Amino acid sequence: MTGTLVLAGTPIGDVQDAPPRLAAELADADVIAAEDTRRLRRLTQALGVTPRGRVLSYFEGNESARTPELVEELLGGARVLLVTDAGMPSVSDPGYRLVAAAVEKDVRVTAVPGPSAVLTALALSGLPVDRFCFEGFLPRKTGERLARLREVEGERRTLVFFESTHRIEETLAAMASVFGADRRAAVCRELTKTYEEVRRGGLGDLAAWAEANGVRGEITVVVEGAPDKGPEEIGAEELVRRVRVREEAGERRKEAIAAVAAEAGLPKREVFDAVVAAKHSG
């Protein structure tokens, strides 16, 4: 008989949020694959658990190489527990490769549900939660980041992003540029921890706040979905802004005008005239 792969959600801050089943799985697993073995040690100590199984590191740097080894353990009948630093494995964390490899070999995969930064931030944001999409981390390079934001500019569902302390100011400024300064958003940091903070407002105001004060800790950004605008509601100023954003990301003006016209449902001449008029007016 083959074994079982267990994806275990771990606390995103407060260790008391750990589900009761987590302690039992940590104690009984044959193999524990951990993103950070030191954090795992702190978690087991906090839960009063002594793992009986073998502990292996499983992080971005060795994920590809270690996956076959873990699959062999599973095929040999082992119960393999996968834990990451916080939250659910595979969600912007290691895990996808192992799950895909296990499924391919018809190995049973189950989960211990736990805390989620995505759902916690979404619920606290004050923005619509009936439909949403998770975009994870944006690209680090400016042009690629703008291009990714443009892809979801018209997305009607609420958007959820992860971001690092070092890039949050640039990201909020880019979001304000692409989505518009008035688009509502929430910056959620250090969720469930001592210094938890949720800052809500327009993207322009949030970008200014981040630049003036800095934002530290684990950060999740929730952004309101795009409004339902018909072609007649898009003014010349907005058309020019969209063209400018595309040009700043590296597109030639001709292609940028064509793309904006297509997404707005307008003739290219109308967008071209708006750009020319804006140029002449300074």
C-alpha positions as a printed NumPy array, in Angstrom:
array([[  0.   ,   0.   ,   0.   ],
       [  1.123,   3.54 ,  -0.715],
       [  1.326,   6.134,   2.034],
       [ -0.399,   9.475,   2.479],
       [  0.758,  13.022,   1.86 ],
       [ -0.639,  15.44 ,   4.439],
       [ -0.55 ,  19.202,   3.779],
       [ -0.666,  20.927,   7.14 ],
       [ -1.659,  24.541,   7.67 ],
       [  0.454,  26.257,  10.318],
       [ -0.197,  29.469,  12.303],
       [  0.478,  32.729,  10.45 ],
       [  1.291,  34.457,  13.735],
       [ -0.339,  33.346,  16.959],
       [  0.641,  29.749,  17.733],
       [ -2.669,  29.297,  19.575],
       [ -4.356,  29.308,  16.156],
       [ -2.82 ,  25.896,  15.379],
       [ -5.561,  23.348,  14.691],
       [ -5.667,  20.475,  17.227],
       [ -5.001,  17.9  ,  14.507],
       [ -1.672,  19.538,  13.712],
       [ -0.092,  18.369,  16.963],
       [ -1.235,  14.799,  16.355],
       [  0.078,  14.77 ,  12.788],
       [  3.439,  16.219,  13.868],
       [  3.772,  13.512,  16.492],
       [  2.778,  10.573,  14.276],
       [  4.182,  11.366,  10.813],
       [  6.871,   9.047,   9.44 ],
       [  8.486,  11.954,   7.6  ],
       [  8.089,  15.694,   8.144],
       [  9.107,  17.9  ,   5.216],
       [  9.585,  21.424,   6.583],
       [ 10.314,  24.681,   4.792],
       [ 12.452,  25.774,   7.771],
       [ 13.475,  23.096,  10.269],
       [ 14.302,  25.712,  12.9  ],
       [ 10.802,  27.166,  12.739],
       [  9.433,  23.648,  12.885],
       [ 11.409,  23.034,  16.069],
       [  9.969,  26.182,  17.649],
       [  6.455,  25.159,  16.605],
       [  6.73 ,  21.641,  18.032],
       [  8.137,  23.005,  21.291],
       [  5.266,  25.494,  21.562],
       [  2.752,  22.694,  20.961],
       [  4.508,  20.31 ,  23.355],
       [  5.09 ,  17.748,  20.608],
       [  8.058,  15.443,  20.045],
       [  8.063,  14.167,  16.439],
       [  8.919,  10.498,  16.088],
       [  9.513,  10.704,  12.353],
       [ 12.431,  11.858,  10.248],
       [ 12.62 ,  15.611,   9.609],
       [ 13.786,  16.872,   6.2  ],
       [ 14.173,  20.382,   4.853],
       [ 11.95 ,  21.172,   1.876],
       [ 12.266,  24.715,   0.577],
       [ 12.454,  26.565,  -2.72 ],
       [ 16.155,  25.822,  -3.178],
       [ 15.875,  22.027,  -2.899],
       [ 12.214,  21.44 ,  -3.77 ],
       [ 12.881,  19.966,  -7.217],
       [ 15.676,  17.663,  -6.016],
       [ 13.931,  16.456,  -2.847],
       [ 10.495,  15.769,  -4.369],
       [ 11.494,  12.372,  -5.885],
       [ 12.884,  11.298,  -2.503],
       [  9.624,  12.127,  -0.763],
       [  7.605,  10.378,  -3.467],
       [  9.664,   7.241,  -2.859],
       [  8.816,   7.477,   0.839],
       [  5.138,   7.764,  -0.064],
       [  5.27 ,   4.811,  -2.441],
       [  6.883,   2.832,   0.359],
       [  3.899,   3.444,   2.614],
       [  5.092,   6.441,   4.662],
       [  2.863,   9.166,   6.031],
       [  4.588,  12.37 ,   4.904],
       [  3.638,  15.651,   6.557],
       [  4.417,  18.859,   4.658],
       [  4.612,  22.104,   6.638],
       [  5.735,  25.563,   5.56 ],
       [  6.691,  28.601,   7.618],
       [  3.126,  29.89 ,   7.865],
       [ -0.226,  29.123,   6.305],
       [ -1.058,  26.382,   3.822],
       [  1.63 ,  24.643,   1.756],
       [  1.48 ,  25.341,  -2.017],
       [ -0.067,  28.812,  -1.533],
       [  2.97 ,  30.953,  -2.468],
       [  5.005,  28.331,  -0.571],
       [  6.667,  25.014,  -1.446],
       [  4.29 ,  22.129,  -2.032],
       [  2.854,  22.229,  -5.535],
       [  5.569,  20.033,  -7.054],
       [  5.169,  17.378,  -4.391],
       [  1.382,  17.354,  -4.624],
       [  1.52 ,  17.045,  -8.435],
       [  4.083,  14.226,  -8.22 ],
       [  2.044,  12.383,  -5.58 ],
       [ -1.179,  12.699,  -7.585],
       [  0.611,  11.374, -10.673],
       [  1.555,   8.242,  -8.693],
       [ -1.993,   7.831,  -7.319],
       [ -0.856,   8.61 ,  -3.785],
       [ -3.542,   9.85 ,  -1.416],
       [ -3.257,  13.554,  -0.589],
       [ -5.14 ,  15.126,   2.297],
       [ -4.866,  18.27 ,   4.416],
       [ -5.043,  19.648,   7.926],
       [ -6.802,  22.997,   7.332],
       [ -5.304,  25.943,   9.147],
       [ -4.939,  29.729,   9.213],
       [ -4.694,  31.556,   5.895],
       [ -3.303,  35.051,   5.371],
       [ -5.315,  35.3  ,   2.142],
       [ -8.709,  34.661,   3.73 ],
       [ -7.893,  36.531,   6.943],
       [ -6.889,  39.693,   5.051],
       [ -9.868,  39.395,   2.712],
       [-12.299,  39.14 ,   5.627],
       [-10.717,  42.108,   7.453],
       [-10.417,  44.351,   4.389],
       [-13.996,  45.576,   4.336],
       [-14.084,  44.936,   0.585],
       [-16.465,  42.561,  -1.252],
       [-15.689,  38.904,  -0.492],
       [-18.28 ,  37.109,  -2.607],
       [-15.814,  36.779,  -5.507],
       [-12.056,  37.201,  -5.312],
       [ -8.812,  36.069,  -6.931],
       [ -5.373,  35.525,  -5.407],
       [ -2.389,  36.909,  -7.353],
       [  0.416,  36.018,  -4.923],
       [  3.647,  38.021,  -5.176],
       [  4.079,  40.473,  -8.048],
       [  7.289,  40.406, -10.145],
       [ 10.252,  42.264,  -8.684],
       [ 11.22 ,  44.182, -11.84 ],
       [  9.329,  47.412, -12.464],
       [  8.316,  46.699, -16.065],
       [  7.169,  43.163, -15.314],
       [  5.254,  44.364, -12.254],
       [  3.393,  46.983, -14.304],
       [  2.642,  44.438, -17.007],
       [  1.154,  42.025, -14.462],
       [ -0.979,  44.771, -12.93 ],
       [ -2.234,  45.756, -16.377],
       [ -3.354,  42.157, -16.921],
       [ -5.737,  42.418, -13.98 ],
       [ -6.631,  46.103, -14.325],
       [-10.149,  45.279, -15.479],
       [-10.675,  42.349, -13.09 ],
       [-14.077,  42.751, -11.414],
       [-13.308,  40.438,  -8.492],
       [-11.506,  41.595,  -5.348],
       [ -7.745,  41.07 ,  -5.731],
       [ -5.411,  39.704,  -3.051],
       [ -1.614,  40.075,  -3.228],
       [  1.365,  39.211,  -1.033],
       [  4.233,  41.703,  -0.872],
       [  7.545,  42.101,   0.92 ],
       [  8.565,  44.92 ,   3.235],
       [ 11.211,  46.088,   0.768],
       [  8.855,  46.481,  -2.208],
       [  5.522,  47.511,  -0.693],
       [  6.031,  51.255,  -1.335],
       [  6.823,  50.698,  -5.038],
       [  3.971,  48.234,  -5.385],
       [  1.34 ,  50.543,  -3.9  ],
       [  2.557,  53.392,  -6.12 ],
       [  2.347,  51.12 ,  -9.167],
       [ -1.144,  49.975,  -8.19 ],
       [ -2.266,  53.585,  -7.814],
       [ -0.849,  54.334, -11.262],
       [ -2.483,  51.366, -13.   ],
       [ -5.746,  50.954, -11.067],
       [ -6.272,  54.6  , -10.198],
       [ -5.548,  56.505,  -6.994],
       [ -9.165,  56.275,  -5.797],
       [ -9.469,  52.459,  -6.066],
       [-10.181,  51.174,  -2.556],
       [ -7.691,  48.836,  -0.907],
       [ -6.459,  47.524,   2.429],
       [ -2.883,  46.915,   3.543],
       [ -2.86 ,  44.145,   6.16 ],
       [  0.347,  43.49 ,   8.066],
       [  1.421,  41.176,  10.874],
       [ -1.964,  39.424,  10.902],
       [ -2.74 ,  37.684,  14.239],
       [  0.543,  39.001,  15.68 ],
       [  1.181,  41.583,  18.403],
       [  1.456,  44.534,  16.004],
       [ -1.37 ,  43.575,  13.658],
       [ -2.539,  46.529,  11.558],
       [ -5.093,  46.96 ,   8.778],
       [ -4.888,  50.245,   6.878],
       [ -7.791,  51.011,   4.529],
       [ -8.218,  53.758,   1.935],
       [ -7.652,  54.726,  -1.685],
       [ -4.503,  53.387,  -3.328],
       [ -3.098,  56.893,  -3.723],
       [ -3.492,  57.619,  -0.011],
       [ -2.078,  54.223,   0.945],
       [  0.951,  54.747,  -1.317],
       [  1.613,  58.144,   0.321],
       [  1.177,  56.618,   3.789],
       [  3.638,  53.806,   3.027],
       [  6.205,  56.244,   1.637],
       [  5.95 ,  58.507,   4.683],
       [  5.848,  55.842,   7.385],
       [  7.271,  52.636,   5.958],
       [  5.492,  49.296,   6.304],
       [  7.109,  46.424,   8.171],
       [  6.321,  42.764,   8.675],
       [  4.368,  40.171,   6.689],
       [  2.106,  42.061,   4.281],
       [ -1.064,  41.184,   2.38 ],
       [ -2.727,  43.749,   0.105],
       [ -6.41 ,  43.524,  -0.807],
       [ -7.649,  45.669,  -3.711],
       [-11.208,  46.384,  -4.785],
       [-12.228,  44.969,  -8.141],
       [-12.591,  47.205, -11.185],
       [-15.867,  49.111, -11.528],
       [-18.22 ,  48.186, -14.341],
       [-17.553,  51.004, -16.781],
       [-19.028,  51.222, -20.219],
       [-17.067,  52.868, -23.088],
       [-19.009,  56.099, -22.739],
       [-17.91 ,  56.438, -19.099],
       [-14.179,  56.411, -19.822],
       [-13.015,  59.992, -20.192],
       [-10.079,  61.307, -22.192],
       [ -7.937,  61.747, -19.078],
       [ -8.382,  58.087, -18.147],
       [ -7.556,  56.954, -21.687],
       [ -4.352,  58.991, -21.636],
       [ -3.421,  57.564, -18.246],
       [ -3.815,  54.001, -19.493],
       [ -1.667,  54.71 , -22.536],
       [  1.   ,  56.29 , -20.341],
       [  1.095,  53.278, -18.009],
       [  1.638,  50.95 , -20.964],
       [  4.377,  53.168, -22.382],
       [  6.152,  53.246, -19.032],
       [  6.134,  49.454, -19.077],
       [  7.941,  49.439, -22.44 ],
       [  5.197,  49.348, -25.077],
       [  5.446,  51.542, -28.155],
       [  2.833,  54.301, -28.275],
       [  1.089,  52.862, -31.313],
       [  0.639,  49.466, -29.661],
       [ -0.375,  51.089, -26.362],
       [ -3.073,  53.152, -28.078],
       [ -4.405,  50.095, -29.908],
       [ -4.522,  48.045, -26.707],
       [ -6.291,  50.753, -24.709],
       [ -8.807,  51.278, -27.513],
       [ -9.527,  47.543, -27.628],
       [-10.053,  47.192, -23.88 ],
       [-12.219,  50.342, -23.775],
       [-14.298,  49.355, -26.811],
       [-13.418,  52.59 , -28.621],
       [-11.997,  53.449, -32.047],
       [ -8.213,  53.839, -32.053],
       [ -8.628,  57.347, -33.499],
       [-10.498,  58.483, -30.377],
       [ -7.699,  57.321, -28.068],
       [ -5.056,  58.784, -30.401],
       [ -6.82 ,  62.157, -30.408],
       [ -6.976,  62.143, -26.598],
       [ -3.216,  61.481, -26.377],
       [ -2.406,  64.215, -28.877],
       [ -4.68 ,  66.705, -27.103],
       [ -3.036,  65.907, -23.764],
       [  0.407,  66.404, -25.281],
       [ -0.526,  69.808, -26.733],
       [ -2.062,  70.913, -23.431],
       [  1.11 ,  69.994, -21.562]])
